[in-house]
Amino acid sequence: MDTDKLTVLTIKYLKEQNRPALQDMTEELHPYDLAELYKALPEKHHFKFLTFITSKDIADLVMELEPDMQKEVLQKLGIEKSSKIMDIMDNDDLADLLSEISQEKLEEYLSAMQTDESKTVQHLMSYPPETAGGIMTNEFVWIRDYYTVRDAVDKFKSFAEYTRNIYYLYVIDEHKKLVGVVSYRDLLLADMNEKIFDIMFNRVISVAADTDQEDVAQIIQRYDFLAVPVVDKQNVLKGIVTVDDVIDVVLEEAQEDIEKLSASGKDIDFQTKAYVASYRRLPWLILLLFIGLISGSILDSFEDTLEQVVALIFFMPMIAGMTGNTGTQSLAVVVRGLVTNETDRKTILKLVWREFKVGIIIGLVCGLLVFFVATFWQSIMFGVVVGISLLATLIIGTMAGTIIPLILYKIGLDPAVASGPLITTLNDIFSLLIYFGIATNLMHMLI
Amino acid sequence: MDTDKLTVLTIKYLKEQNRPALQDMTEELHPYDLAELYKALPEKHHFKFLTFITSKDIADLVMELEPDMQKEVLQKLGIEKSSKIMDIMDNDDLADLLSEISQEKLEEYLSAMQTDESKTVQHLMSYPPETAGGIMTNEFVWIRDYYTVRDAVDKFKSFAEYTRNIYYLYVIDEHKKLVGVVSYRDLLLADMNEKIFDIMFNRVISVAADTDQEDVAQIIQRYDFLAVPVVDKQNVLKGIVTVDDVIDVVLEEAQEDIEKLSASGKDIDFQTKAYVASYRRLPWLILLLFIGLISGSILDSFEDTLEQVVALIFFMPMIAGMTGNTGTQSLAVVVRGLVTNETDRKTILKLVWREFKVGIIIGLVCGLLVFFVATFWQSIMFGVVVGISLLATLIIGTMAGTIIPLILYKIGLDPAVASGPLITTLNDIFSLLIYFGIATNLMHMLI
């Protein structure tokens, strides 16, 4: 059944005051579909819908919605009901939600919640976002290594509601230190009387709470894990990061790389309003506008050369464009490569050397091509000037696209500053300086 | 223990002919670490290493290596041993490996393998890559709905080796049609005597074998699944796609988007050789070179205007650059948005209309800014010409960055054609036409 049909049915049930039928329907829905239904429902029905469905369904719904809609739901529910929903939400989702809320409201919610829930979620909120601590949940089930499989399964059953997205049981010692891990599969394959100690895997790979979320994602991806435990310096288990959160991290990081390459500003999607999208894009554009005007003042300083050989301008857009293009290509390789590669000195030097050779090869090929075109179109001396210029600018452009983002990365600046358009605009300036510099020096041959 | 220490230890064991110690060590390693060890080991030790470790470890190793190294291992092992390793490899990884091998070799391997393994893997290889069929495995465990939980667990135990990366048991009816799904968690929580029928989830979300891998990834991401079943038109279960493969798909698709935006050519990473990288980048650069020359011939046709007002050139790089920049920003929004959004008529029209408004807003802001700069630098009439030109080119550039990739996508062409540099180069041409068109028409005011 698709969302349209579900929406029609929902409105029917709401109008008929048929709460049981509505609850039967929503109970069968996956959280994602429940959220799609809520979004498709006209706003006037939202409040009634929330009062009709179960608290568990509301919690599922809230966890799937975007921050703006989450806040709307909380407002409709009021503090008291909201805090009850928060008690049953997953702690990691709740921490994300609460971090979006004003300090004053936050305290109201926290004091209305159950004390233990409120305490654990406040603990989670103390970790910086984009780290293992920031994306982990602290709802997991621990067992001791002297348990039998039967003991473990019994404990697992009694904490069933904590284990919805959890796929392993973690084994700790008397100091709460992580000593092993057992998967559901291990439990099913084992005999009920076997000891956990004999079936657990004890070379557990774990991460620290301040590990970057990208590194956590890499570990889960490399080892095909469903979850990875987060421990403190004493190896005490603090929480776990699950594979479903990691997919979101991977998508988020790819999105960031694309923002870097396009200087498109954060968080613009198909639904963003025009004035918001413009506001987010304008800072970059205004910066690039002023850098672009520098190119103009360079041309201004070559006015004499230009007035004598106007035909020089014909090749200017091509040379400037090509320098930008090769810079963008190199930038893409660097930005994407920084995600998956070690960034030790040797790797970086090898990369820079490789790109230098690439610059020479593509410079020779393109320079030769344009030499023939310019010779045919204008004169052989024009061909020489344009060909040599393109060779030089392509080497410089390739190097700029490689080195500028690497320097920003090394000095710890946000590498998002080295966007594709910025590299392109800087390369415009370099290419004009080289082209008109060479042309001015060889002027006597051109006229 | 890190890879360096492991390497030293491995060489020691190899020299001492201490096979048991080496096997004890490799058995404890995750496949990823085993592959890292193999890659770190000097080549002269590779053959001996392969003869020392168990067949299961070799299979794990091969599944983690890149295609080139996989082929090297197969060559070292010879046909007979290789086919034994293939018998124990996961079918989806094996299908990928065999698709890289020459037809002649392929037949040798297939005939040396066990008949049933060879048949299932040939079946898998018949699905196109980048579809659900292409990334699925057909190693899964099915049960019937009249089984008790005990029956299911027993069957699960006897097929334990098939269930390494599998997290659900699939319930089929007498016609092999998929009717439900049971997770390991459900089995652990249930009583041994309960019927599968009573605990299974029967609104199973499945995909068709020809579903695009990107759509499969989206389903797993939205619903936080660990796996999704693949069925044919009669709802007969053909295989499953697991979450670890989906993470790889997400990374691959992000990589493709970045290639689109940067026209950087496929498969260039930090390790690619300079001549290979150049060869992959050059086709784009040469195409862009010739399109760039069109800009030159446009300038050629405006030679009269240029000779009369040389100062017009000063603003040319800025105007051309800005048109490219806004185009790249729009392109990034479209390329990324096509991954996660529906592409129905309404959504697309809304997006185009939004981008049109964005074009107007940023055009007005940037146009006004540059009006003041140009007025101050040259004259008020210059300000008018440059300001109006920038307004017009920013609207056109924004639209080009939005509509060109959408058209390519709609007519089913590879949207990779609409790369950032291509949009930038095309926008160069548009911007020159508009700028010099307006300037020529208002020439009487400029001189």
CSV table of N, CA and C in Angstrom, one decimal, chain A residues 255 258 262 264 268-271 281, chain B residues 214 257 260-261 326-343 347-348 350-356 397-410 415 418 423:
chain,number,residue,atom,x,y,z
A,255,GLN,N,28.2,14.0,1.1
A,255,GLN,CA,27.6,15.3,0.9
A,255,GLN,C,28.5,16.4,1.2
A,258,ILE,N,31.0,16.9,-1.6
A,258,ILE,CA,30.3,17.5,-2.8
A,258,ILE,C,30.2,19.0,-2.5
A,262,SER,N,31.8,22.0,-4.9
A,262,SER,CA,30.9,22.9,-5.6
A,262,SER,C,30.7,24.2,-4.9
A,264,SER,N,28.8,24.9,-2.7
A,264,SER,CA,27.3,25.1,-2.8
A,264,SER,C,26.7,25.5,-1.5
A,268,ILE,N,21.6,22.3,1.2
A,268,ILE,CA,20.6,22.7,0.2
A,268,ILE,C,20.1,21.5,-0.5
A,269,ASP,N,18.8,21.2,-0.4
A,269,ASP,CA,18.2,20.1,-1.1
A,269,ASP,C,17.1,20.5,-1.9
A,270,PHE,N,16.3,19.6,-2.5
A,270,PHE,CA,15.2,19.9,-3.4
A,270,PHE,C,14.2,20.7,-2.7
A,271,GLN,N,14.1,20.6,-1.3
A,271,GLN,CA,13.0,21.2,-0.6
A,271,GLN,C,13.3,22.6,0.0
A,281,ARG,N,24.1,30.2,-0.5
A,281,ARG,CA,25.1,30.2,-1.6
A,281,ARG,C,25.8,31.6,-1.8
B,214,GLU,N,21.5,1.4,-6.3
B,214,GLU,CA,21.3,2.6,-5.5
B,214,GLU,C,19.9,2.6,-4.8
B,257,ASP,N,29.4,10.5,-8.1
B,257,ASP,CA,28.9,11.9,-8.1
B,257,ASP,C,30.0,12.8,-8.1
B,260,LYS,N,31.4,13.0,-11.5
B,260,LYS,CA,30.5,13.8,-12.3
B,260,LYS,C,30.9,15.3,-12.1
B,261,LEU,N,31.0,15.7,-10.9
B,261,LEU,CA,31.2,17.2,-10.6
B,261,LEU,C,32.5,17.7,-11.1
B,326,THR,N,27.9,29.7,-10.2
B,326,THR,CA,26.5,29.4,-9.8
B,326,THR,C,26.0,28.2,-10.5
B,327,GLY,N,26.5,27.9,-11.7
B,327,GLY,CA,26.1,26.7,-12.4
B,327,GLY,C,26.6,25.5,-11.7
B,328,THR,N,27.8,25.5,-11.2
B,328,THR,CA,28.4,24.4,-10.4
B,328,THR,C,27.6,24.1,-9.1
B,329,GLN,N,27.2,25.2,-8.5
B,329,GLN,CA,26.4,25.1,-7.2
B,329,GLN,C,25.1,24.4,-7.5
B,330,SER,N,24.4,24.8,-8.6
B,330,SER,CA,23.1,24.2,-8.9
B,330,SER,C,23.3,22.8,-9.3
B,331,LEU,N,24.3,22.5,-10.1
B,331,LEU,CA,24.6,21.1,-10.5
B,331,LEU,C,24.8,20.2,-9.3
B,332,ALA,N,25.5,20.7,-8.3
B,332,ALA,CA,25.8,19.9,-7.1
B,332,ALA,C,24.4,19.5,-6.4
B,333,VAL,N,23.5,20.5,-6.3
B,333,VAL,CA,22.2,20.3,-5.7
B,333,VAL,C,21.5,19.2,-6.5
B,334,VAL,N,21.5,19.3,-7.9
B,334,VAL,CA,20.7,18.4,-8.7
B,334,VAL,C,21.3,17.0,-8.6
B,335,VAL,N,22.7,16.9,-8.8
B,335,VAL,CA,23.3,15.6,-8.9
B,335,VAL,C,23.1,14.8,-7.6
B,336,ARG,N,23.2,15.5,-6.4
B,336,ARG,CA,23.1,14.9,-5.1
B,336,ARG,C,21.6,14.6,-4.9
B,337,GLY,N,20.7,15.5,-5.3
B,337,GLY,CA,19.3,15.4,-5.1
B,337,GLY,C,18.7,14.2,-5.8
B,338,LEU,N,19.2,13.9,-7.0
B,338,LEU,CA,18.7,12.8,-7.8
B,338,LEU,C,18.9,11.5,-7.1
B,339,VAL,N,19.8,11.4,-6.2
B,339,VAL,CA,20.1,10.2,-5.4
B,339,VAL,C,18.9,9.9,-4.5
B,340,THR,N,18.5,11.0,-3.8
B,340,THR,CA,17.6,10.7,-2.7
B,340,THR,C,16.1,11.1,-2.9
B,341,ASN,N,15.9,11.8,-4.0
B,341,ASN,CA,14.5,12.3,-4.3
B,341,ASN,C,13.8,11.5,-5.3
B,342,GLU,N,12.4,11.6,-5.2
B,342,GLU,CA,11.6,11.1,-6.3
B,342,GLU,C,11.8,12.1,-7.5
B,343,THR,N,11.7,11.6,-8.8
B,343,THR,CA,11.9,12.4,-9.9
B,343,THR,C,10.6,12.6,-10.7
B,347,THR,N,7.9,17.4,-8.7
B,347,THR,CA,9.2,17.7,-7.9
B,347,THR,C,10.2,18.4,-8.8
B,348,ILE,N,10.3,18.0,-10.0
B,348,ILE,CA,11.3,18.6,-10.9
B,348,ILE,C,10.9,20.0,-11.3
B,350,LYS,N,9.1,22.0,-9.6
B,350,LYS,CA,9.2,22.8,-8.3
B,350,LYS,C,10.7,23.2,-8.2
B,351,LEU,N,11.6,22.3,-8.4
B,351,LEU,CA,13.0,22.5,-8.3
B,351,LEU,C,13.5,23.6,-9.3
B,352,VAL,N,13.1,23.4,-10.6
B,352,VAL,CA,13.5,24.4,-11.6
B,352,VAL,C,13.0,25.8,-11.2
B,353,TRP,N,11.7,25.9,-10.8
B,353,TRP,CA,11.2,27.2,-10.4
B,353,TRP,C,11.9,27.7,-9.2
B,354,ARG,N,12.3,26.9,-8.2
B,354,ARG,CA,13.1,27.4,-7.1
B,354,ARG,C,14.4,27.9,-7.5
B,355,GLU,N,15.1,27.2,-8.4
B,355,GLU,CA,16.4,27.6,-8.9
B,355,GLU,C,16.3,28.9,-9.7
B,356,PHE,N,15.2,29.1,-10.4
B,356,PHE,CA,15.0,30.3,-11.2
B,356,PHE,C,14.9,31.5,-10.2
B,397,GLY,N,23.0,31.1,-16.0
B,397,GLY,CA,24.0,30.1,-15.4
B,397,GLY,C,23.3,29.2,-14.4
B,398,THR,N,22.5,29.7,-13.5
B,398,THR,CA,21.8,28.9,-12.6
B,398,THR,C,20.9,27.9,-13.3
B,399,MET,N,20.2,28.4,-14.3
B,399,MET,CA,19.2,27.6,-15.0
B,399,MET,C,20.0,26.5,-15.8
B,400,ALA,N,21.1,26.9,-16.4
B,400,ALA,CA,21.9,25.9,-17.2
B,400,ALA,C,22.4,24.8,-16.2
B,401,GLY,N,22.9,25.1,-15.0
B,401,GLY,CA,23.4,24.1,-14.1
B,401,GLY,C,22.3,23.2,-13.6
B,402,THR,N,21.0,23.7,-13.6
B,402,THR,CA,19.9,22.9,-13.2
B,402,THR,C,19.3,22.1,-14.3
B,403,ILE,N,19.1,22.7,-15.5
B,403,ILE,CA,18.3,22.0,-16.5
B,403,ILE,C,19.1,21.0,-17.3
B,404,ILE,N,20.4,21.4,-17.6
B,404,ILE,CA,21.2,20.5,-18.5
B,404,ILE,C,21.3,19.1,-17.8
B,405,PRO,N,21.7,19.0,-16.5
B,405,PRO,CA,21.8,17.6,-16.0
B,405,PRO,C,20.4,16.9,-15.9
B,406,LEU,N,19.3,17.7,-15.7
B,406,LEU,CA,18.0,17.1,-15.6
B,406,LEU,C,17.6,16.5,-16.9
B,407,ILE,N,17.9,17.3,-18.0
B,407,ILE,CA,17.5,16.8,-19.3
B,407,ILE,C,18.3,15.5,-19.7
B,408,LEU,N,19.6,15.5,-19.4
B,408,LEU,CA,20.4,14.3,-19.6
B,408,LEU,C,19.8,13.1,-18.8
B,409,TYR,N,19.4,13.4,-17.6
B,409,TYR,CA,18.9,12.3,-16.7
B,409,TYR,C,17.6,11.8,-17.3
B,410,LYS,N,16.7,12.7,-17.7
B,410,LYS,CA,15.4,12.3,-18.2
B,410,LYS,C,15.5,11.6,-19.5
B,415,PRO,N,24.3,10.8,-16.9
B,415,PRO,CA,24.3,12.2,-16.4
B,415,PRO,C,25.8,12.6,-16.1
B,418,ALA,N,27.1,15.7,-17.8
B,418,ALA,CA,26.9,17.0,-17.3
B,418,ALA,C,27.9,17.3,-16.1
B,423,ILE,N,29.6,22.3,-17.5
B,423,ILE,CA,28.7,23.3,-17.2
B,423,ILE,C,29.4,24.7,-17.2
